[in-house]
mmCIF file of C-alpha atoms in Angstrom:
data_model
loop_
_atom_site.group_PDB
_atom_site.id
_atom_site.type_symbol
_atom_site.label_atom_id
_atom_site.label_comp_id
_atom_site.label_asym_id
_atom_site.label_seq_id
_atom_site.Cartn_x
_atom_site.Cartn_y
_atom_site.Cartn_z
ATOM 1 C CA UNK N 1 -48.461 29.494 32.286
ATOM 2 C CA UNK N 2 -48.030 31.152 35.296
ATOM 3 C CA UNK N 3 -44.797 30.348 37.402
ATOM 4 C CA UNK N 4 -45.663 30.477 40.683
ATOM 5 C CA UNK N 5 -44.031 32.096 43.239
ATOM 6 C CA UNK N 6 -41.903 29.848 44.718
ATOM 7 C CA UNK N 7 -39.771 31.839 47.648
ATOM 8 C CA UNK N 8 -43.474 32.557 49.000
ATOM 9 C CA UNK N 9 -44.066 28.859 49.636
ATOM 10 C CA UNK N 10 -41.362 28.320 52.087
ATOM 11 C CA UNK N 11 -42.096 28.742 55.761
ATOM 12 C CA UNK N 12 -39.425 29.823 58.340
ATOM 13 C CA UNK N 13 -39.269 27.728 61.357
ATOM 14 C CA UNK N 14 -37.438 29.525 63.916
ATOM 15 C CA UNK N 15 -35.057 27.818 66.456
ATOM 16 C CA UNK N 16 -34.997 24.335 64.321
ATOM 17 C CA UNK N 17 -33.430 21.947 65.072
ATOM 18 C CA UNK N 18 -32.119 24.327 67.593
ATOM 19 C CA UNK N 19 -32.516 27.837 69.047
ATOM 20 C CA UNK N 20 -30.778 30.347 67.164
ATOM 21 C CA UNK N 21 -31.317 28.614 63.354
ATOM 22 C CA UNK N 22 -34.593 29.578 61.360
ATOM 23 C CA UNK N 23 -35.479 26.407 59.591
ATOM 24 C CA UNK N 24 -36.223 27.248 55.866
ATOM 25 C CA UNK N 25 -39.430 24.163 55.677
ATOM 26 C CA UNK N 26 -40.176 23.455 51.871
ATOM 27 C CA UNK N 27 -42.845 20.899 52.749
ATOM 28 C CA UNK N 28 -44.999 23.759 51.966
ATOM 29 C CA UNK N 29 -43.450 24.097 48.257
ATOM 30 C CA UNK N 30 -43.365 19.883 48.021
ATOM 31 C CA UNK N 31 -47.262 20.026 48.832
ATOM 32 C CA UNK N 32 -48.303 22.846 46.395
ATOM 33 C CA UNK N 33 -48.712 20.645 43.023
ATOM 34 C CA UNK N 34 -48.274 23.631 40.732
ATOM 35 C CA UNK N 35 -45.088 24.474 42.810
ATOM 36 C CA UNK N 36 -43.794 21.166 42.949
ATOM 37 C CA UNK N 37 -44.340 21.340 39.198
ATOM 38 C CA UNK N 38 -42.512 24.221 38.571
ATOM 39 C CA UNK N 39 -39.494 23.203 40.811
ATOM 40 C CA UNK N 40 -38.754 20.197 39.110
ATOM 41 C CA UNK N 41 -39.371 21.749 35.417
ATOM 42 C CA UNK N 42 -36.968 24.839 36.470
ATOM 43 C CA UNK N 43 -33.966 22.475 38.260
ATOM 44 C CA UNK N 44 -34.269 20.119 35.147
ATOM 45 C CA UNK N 45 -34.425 23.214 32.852
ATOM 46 C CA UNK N 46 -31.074 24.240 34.178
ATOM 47 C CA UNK N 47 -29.764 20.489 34.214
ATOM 48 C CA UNK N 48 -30.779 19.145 30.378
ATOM 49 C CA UNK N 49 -27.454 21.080 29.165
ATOM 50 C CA UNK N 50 -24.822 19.288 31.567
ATOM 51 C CA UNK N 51 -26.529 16.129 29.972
ATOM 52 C CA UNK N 52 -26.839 13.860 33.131
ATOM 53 C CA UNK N 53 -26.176 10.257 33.088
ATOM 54 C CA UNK N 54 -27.253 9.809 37.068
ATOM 55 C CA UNK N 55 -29.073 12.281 39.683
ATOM 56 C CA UNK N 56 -27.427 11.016 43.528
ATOM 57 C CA UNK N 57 -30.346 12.444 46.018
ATOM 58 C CA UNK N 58 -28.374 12.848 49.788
ATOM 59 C CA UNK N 59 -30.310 11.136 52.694
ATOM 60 C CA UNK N 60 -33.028 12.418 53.568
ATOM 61 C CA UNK N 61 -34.613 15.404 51.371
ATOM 62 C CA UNK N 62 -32.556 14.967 48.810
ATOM 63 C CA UNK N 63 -34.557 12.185 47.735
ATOM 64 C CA UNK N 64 -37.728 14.182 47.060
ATOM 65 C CA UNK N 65 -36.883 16.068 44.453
ATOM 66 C CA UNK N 66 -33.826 14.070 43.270
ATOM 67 C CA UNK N 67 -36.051 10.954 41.747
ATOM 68 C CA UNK N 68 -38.583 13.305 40.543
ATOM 69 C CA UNK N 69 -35.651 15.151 38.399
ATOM 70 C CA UNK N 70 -34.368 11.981 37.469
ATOM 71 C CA UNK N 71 -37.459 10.954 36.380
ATOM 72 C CA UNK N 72 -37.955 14.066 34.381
ATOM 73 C CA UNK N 73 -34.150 13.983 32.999
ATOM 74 C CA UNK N 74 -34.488 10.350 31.678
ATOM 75 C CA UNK N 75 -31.252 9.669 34.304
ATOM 76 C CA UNK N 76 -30.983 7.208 36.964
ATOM 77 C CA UNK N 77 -31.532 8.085 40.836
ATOM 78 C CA UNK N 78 -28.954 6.990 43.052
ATOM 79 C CA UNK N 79 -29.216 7.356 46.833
ATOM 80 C CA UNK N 80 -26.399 8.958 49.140
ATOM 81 C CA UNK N 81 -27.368 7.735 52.580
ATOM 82 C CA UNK N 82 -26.339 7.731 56.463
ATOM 83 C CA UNK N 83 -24.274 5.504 57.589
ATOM 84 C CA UNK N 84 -25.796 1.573 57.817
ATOM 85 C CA UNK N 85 -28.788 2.518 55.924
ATOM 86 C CA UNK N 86 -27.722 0.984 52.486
ATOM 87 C CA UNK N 87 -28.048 -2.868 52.122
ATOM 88 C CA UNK N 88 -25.148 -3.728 49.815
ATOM 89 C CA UNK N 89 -20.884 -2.966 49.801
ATOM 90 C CA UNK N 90 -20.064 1.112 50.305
ATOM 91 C CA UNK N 91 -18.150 3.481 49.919
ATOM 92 C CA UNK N 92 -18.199 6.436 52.786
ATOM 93 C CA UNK N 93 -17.634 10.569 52.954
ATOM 94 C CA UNK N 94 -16.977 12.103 56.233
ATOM 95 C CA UNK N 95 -17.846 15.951 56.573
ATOM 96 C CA UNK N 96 -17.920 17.964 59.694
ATOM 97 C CA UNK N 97 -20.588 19.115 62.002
ATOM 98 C CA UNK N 98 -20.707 22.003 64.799
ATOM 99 C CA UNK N 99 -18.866 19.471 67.034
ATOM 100 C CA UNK N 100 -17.471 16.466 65.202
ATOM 101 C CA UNK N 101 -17.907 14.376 62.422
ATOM 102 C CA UNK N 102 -20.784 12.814 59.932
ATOM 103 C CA UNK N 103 -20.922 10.892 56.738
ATOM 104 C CA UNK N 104 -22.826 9.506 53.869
ATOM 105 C CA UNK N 105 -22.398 6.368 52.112
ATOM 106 C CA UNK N 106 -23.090 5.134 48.346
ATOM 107 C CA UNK N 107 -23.148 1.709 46.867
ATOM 108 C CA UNK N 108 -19.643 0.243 45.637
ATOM 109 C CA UNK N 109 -21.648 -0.628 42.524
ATOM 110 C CA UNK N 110 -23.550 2.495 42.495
ATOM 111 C CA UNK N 111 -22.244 4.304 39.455
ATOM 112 C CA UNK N 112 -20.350 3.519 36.143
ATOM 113 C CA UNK N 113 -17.077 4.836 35.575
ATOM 114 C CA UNK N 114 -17.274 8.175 33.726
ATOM 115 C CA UNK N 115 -21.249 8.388 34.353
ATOM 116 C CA UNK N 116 -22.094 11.837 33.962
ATOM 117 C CA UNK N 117 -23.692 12.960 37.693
ATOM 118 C CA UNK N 118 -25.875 15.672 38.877
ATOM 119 C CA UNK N 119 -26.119 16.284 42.755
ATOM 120 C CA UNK N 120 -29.504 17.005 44.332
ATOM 121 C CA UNK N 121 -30.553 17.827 48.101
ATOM 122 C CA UNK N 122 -32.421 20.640 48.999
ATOM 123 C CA UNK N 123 -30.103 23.065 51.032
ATOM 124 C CA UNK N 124 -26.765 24.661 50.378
ATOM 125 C CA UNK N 125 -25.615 25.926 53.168
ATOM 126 C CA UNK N 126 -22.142 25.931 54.513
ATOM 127 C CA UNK N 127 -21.294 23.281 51.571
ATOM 128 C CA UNK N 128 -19.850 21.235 53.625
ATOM 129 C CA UNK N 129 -22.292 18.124 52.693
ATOM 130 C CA UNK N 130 -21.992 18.766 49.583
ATOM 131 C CA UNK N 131 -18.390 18.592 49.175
ATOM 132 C CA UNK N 132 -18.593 15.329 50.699
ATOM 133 C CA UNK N 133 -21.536 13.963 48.284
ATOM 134 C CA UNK N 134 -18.804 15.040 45.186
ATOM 135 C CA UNK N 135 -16.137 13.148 47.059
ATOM 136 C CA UNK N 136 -18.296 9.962 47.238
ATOM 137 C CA UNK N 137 -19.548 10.493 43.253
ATOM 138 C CA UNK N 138 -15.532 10.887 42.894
ATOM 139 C CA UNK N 139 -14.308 8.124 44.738
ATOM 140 C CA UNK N 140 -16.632 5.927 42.088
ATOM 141 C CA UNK N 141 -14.629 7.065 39.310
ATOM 142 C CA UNK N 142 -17.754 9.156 38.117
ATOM 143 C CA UNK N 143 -17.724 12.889 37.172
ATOM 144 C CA UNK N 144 -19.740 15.648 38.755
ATOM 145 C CA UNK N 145 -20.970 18.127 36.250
ATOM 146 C CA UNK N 146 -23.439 20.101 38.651
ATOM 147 C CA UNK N 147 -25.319 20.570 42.245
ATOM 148 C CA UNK N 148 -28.523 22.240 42.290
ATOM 149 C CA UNK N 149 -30.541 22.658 45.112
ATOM 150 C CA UNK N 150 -33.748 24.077 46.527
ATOM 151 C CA UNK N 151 -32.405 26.489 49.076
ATOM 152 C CA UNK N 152 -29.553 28.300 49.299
ATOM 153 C CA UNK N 153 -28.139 30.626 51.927
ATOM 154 C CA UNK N 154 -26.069 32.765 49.991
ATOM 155 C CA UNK N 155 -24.433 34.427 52.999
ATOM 156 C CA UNK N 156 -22.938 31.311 54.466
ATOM 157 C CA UNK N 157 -20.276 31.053 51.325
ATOM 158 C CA UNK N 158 -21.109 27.646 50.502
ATOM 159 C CA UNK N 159 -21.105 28.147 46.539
ATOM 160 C CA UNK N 160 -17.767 29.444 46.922
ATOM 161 C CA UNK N 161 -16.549 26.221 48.766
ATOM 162 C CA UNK N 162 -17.931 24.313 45.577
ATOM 163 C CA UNK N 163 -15.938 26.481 43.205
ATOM 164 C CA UNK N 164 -15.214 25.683 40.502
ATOM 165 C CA UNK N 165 -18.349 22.986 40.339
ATOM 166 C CA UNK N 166 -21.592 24.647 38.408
ATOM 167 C CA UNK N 167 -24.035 24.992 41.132
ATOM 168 C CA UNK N 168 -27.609 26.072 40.362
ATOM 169 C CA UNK N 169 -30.471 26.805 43.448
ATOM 170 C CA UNK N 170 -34.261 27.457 42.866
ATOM 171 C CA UNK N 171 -34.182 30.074 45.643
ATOM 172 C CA UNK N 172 -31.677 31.897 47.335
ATOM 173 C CA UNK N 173 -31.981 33.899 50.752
ATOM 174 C CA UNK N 174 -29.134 36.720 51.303
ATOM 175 C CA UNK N 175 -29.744 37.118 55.265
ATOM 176 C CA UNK W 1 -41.588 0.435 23.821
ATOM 177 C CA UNK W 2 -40.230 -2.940 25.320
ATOM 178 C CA UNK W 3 -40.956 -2.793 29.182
ATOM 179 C CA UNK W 4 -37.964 -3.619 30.981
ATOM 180 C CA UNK W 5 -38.230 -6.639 33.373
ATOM 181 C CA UNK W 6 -38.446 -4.604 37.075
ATOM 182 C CA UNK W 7 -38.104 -7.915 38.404
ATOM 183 C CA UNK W 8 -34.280 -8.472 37.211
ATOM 184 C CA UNK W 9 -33.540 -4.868 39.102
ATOM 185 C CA UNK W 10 -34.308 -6.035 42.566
ATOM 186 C CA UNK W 11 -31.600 -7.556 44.146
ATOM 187 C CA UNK W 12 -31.402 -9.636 47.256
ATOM 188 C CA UNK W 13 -29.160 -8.790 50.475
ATOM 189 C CA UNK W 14 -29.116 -12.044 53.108
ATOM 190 C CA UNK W 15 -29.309 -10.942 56.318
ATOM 191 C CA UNK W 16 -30.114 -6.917 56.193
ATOM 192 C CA UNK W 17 -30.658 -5.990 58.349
ATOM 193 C CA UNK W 18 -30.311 -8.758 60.324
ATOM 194 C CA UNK W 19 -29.421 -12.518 60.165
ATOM 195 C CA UNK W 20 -32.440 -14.097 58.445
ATOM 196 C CA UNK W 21 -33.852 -11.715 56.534
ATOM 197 C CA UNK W 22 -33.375 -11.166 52.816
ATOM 198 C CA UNK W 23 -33.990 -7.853 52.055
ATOM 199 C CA UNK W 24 -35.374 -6.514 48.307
ATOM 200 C CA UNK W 25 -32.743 -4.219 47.290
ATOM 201 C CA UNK W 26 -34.393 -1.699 44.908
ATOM 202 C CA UNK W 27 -31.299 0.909 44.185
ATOM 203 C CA UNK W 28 -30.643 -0.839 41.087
ATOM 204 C CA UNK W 29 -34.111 -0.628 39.835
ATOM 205 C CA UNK W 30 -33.675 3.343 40.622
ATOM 206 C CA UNK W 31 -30.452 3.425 39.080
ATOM 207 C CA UNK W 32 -31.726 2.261 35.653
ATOM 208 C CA UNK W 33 -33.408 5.393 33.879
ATOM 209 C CA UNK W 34 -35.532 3.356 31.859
ATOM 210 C CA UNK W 35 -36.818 0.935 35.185
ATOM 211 C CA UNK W 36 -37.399 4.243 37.022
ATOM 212 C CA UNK W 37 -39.289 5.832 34.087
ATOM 213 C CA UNK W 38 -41.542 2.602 33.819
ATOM 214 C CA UNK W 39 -41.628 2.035 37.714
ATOM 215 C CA UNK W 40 -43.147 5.365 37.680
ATOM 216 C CA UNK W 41 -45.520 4.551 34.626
ATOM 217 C CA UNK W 42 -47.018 2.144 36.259
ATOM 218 C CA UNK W 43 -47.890 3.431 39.629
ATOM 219 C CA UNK W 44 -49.361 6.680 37.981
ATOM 220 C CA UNK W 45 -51.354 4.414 35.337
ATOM 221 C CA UNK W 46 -52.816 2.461 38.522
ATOM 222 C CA UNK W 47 -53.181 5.551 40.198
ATOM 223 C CA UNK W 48 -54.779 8.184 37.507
ATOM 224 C CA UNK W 49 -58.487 7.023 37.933
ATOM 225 C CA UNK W 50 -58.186 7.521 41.975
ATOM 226 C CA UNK W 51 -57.995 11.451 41.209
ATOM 227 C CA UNK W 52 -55.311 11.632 43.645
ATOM 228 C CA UNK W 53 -54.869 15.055 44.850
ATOM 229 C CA UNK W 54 -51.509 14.524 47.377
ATOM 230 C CA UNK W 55 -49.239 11.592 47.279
ATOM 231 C CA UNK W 56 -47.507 11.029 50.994
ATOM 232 C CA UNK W 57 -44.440 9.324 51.020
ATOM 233 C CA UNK W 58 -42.973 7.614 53.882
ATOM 234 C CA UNK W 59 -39.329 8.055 55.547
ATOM 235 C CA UNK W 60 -37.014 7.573 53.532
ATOM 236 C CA UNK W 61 -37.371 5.063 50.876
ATOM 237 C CA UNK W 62 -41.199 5.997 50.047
ATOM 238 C CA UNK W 63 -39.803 9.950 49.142
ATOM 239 C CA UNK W 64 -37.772 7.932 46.289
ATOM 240 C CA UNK W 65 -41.096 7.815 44.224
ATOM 241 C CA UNK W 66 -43.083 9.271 46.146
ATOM 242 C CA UNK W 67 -42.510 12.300 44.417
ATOM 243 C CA UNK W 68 -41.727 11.235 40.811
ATOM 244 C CA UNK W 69 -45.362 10.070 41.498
ATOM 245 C CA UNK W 70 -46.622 13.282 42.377
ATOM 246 C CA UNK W 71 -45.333 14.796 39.737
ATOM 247 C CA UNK W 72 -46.748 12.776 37.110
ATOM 248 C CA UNK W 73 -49.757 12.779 38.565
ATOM 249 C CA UNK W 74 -49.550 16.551 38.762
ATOM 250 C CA UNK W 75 -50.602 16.095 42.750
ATOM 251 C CA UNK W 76 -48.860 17.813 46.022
ATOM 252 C CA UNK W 77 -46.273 15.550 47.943
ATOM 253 C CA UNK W 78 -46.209 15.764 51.489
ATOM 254 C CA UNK W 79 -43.894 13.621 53.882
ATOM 255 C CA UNK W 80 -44.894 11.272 56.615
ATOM 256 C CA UNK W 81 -41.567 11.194 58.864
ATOM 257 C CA UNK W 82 -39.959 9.497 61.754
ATOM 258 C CA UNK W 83 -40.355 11.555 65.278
ATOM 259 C CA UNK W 84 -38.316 14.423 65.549
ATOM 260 C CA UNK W 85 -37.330 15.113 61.555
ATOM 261 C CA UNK W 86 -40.565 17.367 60.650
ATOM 262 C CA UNK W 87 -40.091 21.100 61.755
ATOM 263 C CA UNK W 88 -43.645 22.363 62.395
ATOM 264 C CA UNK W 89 -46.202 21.229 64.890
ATOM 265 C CA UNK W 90 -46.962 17.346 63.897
ATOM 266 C CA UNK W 91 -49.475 14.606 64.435
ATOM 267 C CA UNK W 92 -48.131 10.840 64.901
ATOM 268 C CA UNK W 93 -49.722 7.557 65.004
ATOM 269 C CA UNK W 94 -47.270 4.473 66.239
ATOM 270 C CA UNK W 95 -46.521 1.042 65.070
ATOM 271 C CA UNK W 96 -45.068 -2.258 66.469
ATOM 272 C CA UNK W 97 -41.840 -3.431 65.885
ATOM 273 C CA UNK W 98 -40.931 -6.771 66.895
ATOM 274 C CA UNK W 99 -39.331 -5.136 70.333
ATOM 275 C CA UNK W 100 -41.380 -1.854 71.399
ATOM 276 C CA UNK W 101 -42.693 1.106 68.961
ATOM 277 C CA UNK W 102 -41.513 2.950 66.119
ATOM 278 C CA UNK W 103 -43.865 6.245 65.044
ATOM 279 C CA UNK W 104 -44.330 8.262 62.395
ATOM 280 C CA UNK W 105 -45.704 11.945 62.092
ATOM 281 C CA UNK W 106 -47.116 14.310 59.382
ATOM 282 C CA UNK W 107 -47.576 18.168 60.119
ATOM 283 C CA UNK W 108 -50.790 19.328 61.452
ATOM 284 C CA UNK W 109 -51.777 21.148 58.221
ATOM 285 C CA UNK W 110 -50.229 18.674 55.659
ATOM 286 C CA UNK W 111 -53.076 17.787 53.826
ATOM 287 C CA UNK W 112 -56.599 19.702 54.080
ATOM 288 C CA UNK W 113 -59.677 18.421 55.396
ATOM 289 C CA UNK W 114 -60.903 15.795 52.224
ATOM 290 C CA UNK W 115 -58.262 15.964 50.009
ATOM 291 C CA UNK W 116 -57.760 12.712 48.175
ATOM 292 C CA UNK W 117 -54.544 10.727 49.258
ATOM 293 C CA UNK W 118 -52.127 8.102 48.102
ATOM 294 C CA UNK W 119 -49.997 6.531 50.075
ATOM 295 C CA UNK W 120 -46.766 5.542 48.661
ATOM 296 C CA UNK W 121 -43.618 3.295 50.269
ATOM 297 C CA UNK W 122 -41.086 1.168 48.532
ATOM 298 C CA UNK W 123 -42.299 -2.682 50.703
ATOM 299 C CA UNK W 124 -45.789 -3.656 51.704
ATOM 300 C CA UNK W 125 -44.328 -6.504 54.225
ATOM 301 C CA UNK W 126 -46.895 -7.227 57.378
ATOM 302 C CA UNK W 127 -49.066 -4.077 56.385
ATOM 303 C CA UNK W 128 -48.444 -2.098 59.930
ATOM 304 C CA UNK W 129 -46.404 0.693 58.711
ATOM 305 C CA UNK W 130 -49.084 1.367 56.407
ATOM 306 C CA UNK W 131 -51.583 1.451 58.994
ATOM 307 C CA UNK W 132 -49.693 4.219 60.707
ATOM 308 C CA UNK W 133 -50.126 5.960 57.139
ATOM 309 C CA UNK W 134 -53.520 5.552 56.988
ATOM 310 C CA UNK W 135 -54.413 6.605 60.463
ATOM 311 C CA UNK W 136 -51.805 9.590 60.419
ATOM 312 C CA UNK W 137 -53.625 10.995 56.978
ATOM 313 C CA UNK W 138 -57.380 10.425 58.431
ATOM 314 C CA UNK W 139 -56.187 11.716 62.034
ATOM 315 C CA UNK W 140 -56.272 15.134 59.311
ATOM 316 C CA UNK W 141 -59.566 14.575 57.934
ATOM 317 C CA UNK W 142 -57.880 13.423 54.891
ATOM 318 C CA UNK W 143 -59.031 10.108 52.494
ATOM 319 C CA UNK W 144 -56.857 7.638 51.676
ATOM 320 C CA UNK W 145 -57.815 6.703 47.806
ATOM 321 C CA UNK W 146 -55.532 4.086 47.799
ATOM 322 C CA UNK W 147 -51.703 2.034 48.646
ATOM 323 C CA UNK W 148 -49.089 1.863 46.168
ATOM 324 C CA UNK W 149 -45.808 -0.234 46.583
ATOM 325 C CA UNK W 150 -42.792 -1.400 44.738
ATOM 326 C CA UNK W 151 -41.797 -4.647 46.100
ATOM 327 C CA UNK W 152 -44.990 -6.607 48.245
ATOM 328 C CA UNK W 153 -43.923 -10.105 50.172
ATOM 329 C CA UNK W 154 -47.545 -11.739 50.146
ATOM 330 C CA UNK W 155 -46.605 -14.595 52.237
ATOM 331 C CA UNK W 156 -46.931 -11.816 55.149
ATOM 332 C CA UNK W 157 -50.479 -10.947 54.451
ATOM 333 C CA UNK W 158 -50.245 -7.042 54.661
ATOM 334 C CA UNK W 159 -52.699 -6.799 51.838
ATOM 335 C CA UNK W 160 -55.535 -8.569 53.617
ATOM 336 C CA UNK W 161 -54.536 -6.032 56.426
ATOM 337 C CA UNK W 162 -55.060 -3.076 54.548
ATOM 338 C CA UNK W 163 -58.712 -4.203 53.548
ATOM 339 C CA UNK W 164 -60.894 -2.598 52.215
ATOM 340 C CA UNK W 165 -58.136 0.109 51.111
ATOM 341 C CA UNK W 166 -57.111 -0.243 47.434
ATOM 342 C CA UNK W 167 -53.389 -1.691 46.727
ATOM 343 C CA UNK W 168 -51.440 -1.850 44.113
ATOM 344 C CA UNK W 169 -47.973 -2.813 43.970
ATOM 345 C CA UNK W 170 -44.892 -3.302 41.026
ATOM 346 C CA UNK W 171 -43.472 -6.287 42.361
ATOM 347 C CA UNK W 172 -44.615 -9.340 44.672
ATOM 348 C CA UNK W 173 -42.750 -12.181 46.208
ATOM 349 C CA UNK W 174 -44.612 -15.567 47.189
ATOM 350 C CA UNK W 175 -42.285 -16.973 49.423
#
């Protein structure tokens, strides 16, 4: 089978969400079946190995492909959300933006202690986010044994921030 | 394979998100791999004979599986979103809260002209969210094929609302 060509089904938005940022949109990729197909195949490819117990999915397009791998994994999907967005008891992760402070929240109850935990969402940036998605996985008493991601913008240093995590991304962009 | 009671996985929160509501949890239903692999079943069993070429999940719970649909199904995923969240130029269609509006948009070229859609959210409560789907996918020329749910609270009557669409839906509550 042809793999498609994945980096050519991501559109740049430029000055989104503000002026100055080109957006990297993967709707495009999400709509394309055959792409969609191949994303989730390659991300659970990489994942089968670290033999995952859980995939947490971070609020909001983390949850596309997150349940999807899960799904495809035979793990569970767990949600990391914003703050208020989760019914039950929660535990809370506080990372910084441009000019103060967000956070996302998991269930108390959300994973085992010692569950085996793959995180999802679909940018690696800065890592900030992501450091505070392992904190929350942490703070459970669950382990992280890898991050993959759609995106990731290579020049922004955020795979270093995650060191010594494995971190795995379907695309990368250098500039 | 035994199927494992969905049922059992949906817990109830009193007053989320306000006083008087109880509100269907379904996290633990994701959590459990073998609920999500058989809440996935399901929906794609229902859905297989609708020839569904692009399933559109709704912000944020309906991109939980949503896209483990899609996948399955071997369709495109695209995202119906709240104002603001979608990076491209959009289309919206509104819906009634109790107090004021709420909207949601899909981009312009989301789905093409006849494509075959599914519409997919976690509750089918009074029906008017799903409206908003409806109208937002045929505002692009699209068809909606058919409405599939997790959790469905009958006593509100969305189903008769949705009429003549098709629906299908996991779980339903009587009272």
């Amino acid at each position: 089978m042809g793999h498609p060509d994945l980096r050519s089904k991501i559109r740049d938005i430029p000055d989104f969400p503000r002026p100055g940022i080109v957006f990297k949109d993967i709707m495009p990729l999400l709509a394309d079946a055959e792409s969609l197909e191949a994303a989730v195949d390659d991300l659970a490819e990489w994942a089968r190995p670290l033999d995952v117990d859980y995939v947490v999915g971070a609020e909001a397009r983390g949850f596309i492909l997150g349940s999807a791998l899960a799904y495809k994994l035979g793990s569970g999907f767990v949600c990391a959300r914003k703050p208020g967005k989760l019914p039950y008891l929660t535990v809370g992760a506080k990372y910084a933006l441009e000019y103060g402070f967000d956070a996302l929240e998991m269930h108390v109850d959300a994973l085992p202690k010692g569950a085996r935990v793959l995180v999802h969402d679909d940018l690696l940036a800065t890592g900030g986010t992501a450091k505070a998605k392992i904190e929350l996985v942490e703070q459970l008493g669950a382990e992280v044994v890898g991050l993959a991601f759609v995106v990731e913008l290579t020049f922004l240093g955020g795979r270093d921030k995650l060191y010594p995590y494995r971190v795995h991304s379907l695309i990368s962009y250098d500039s």
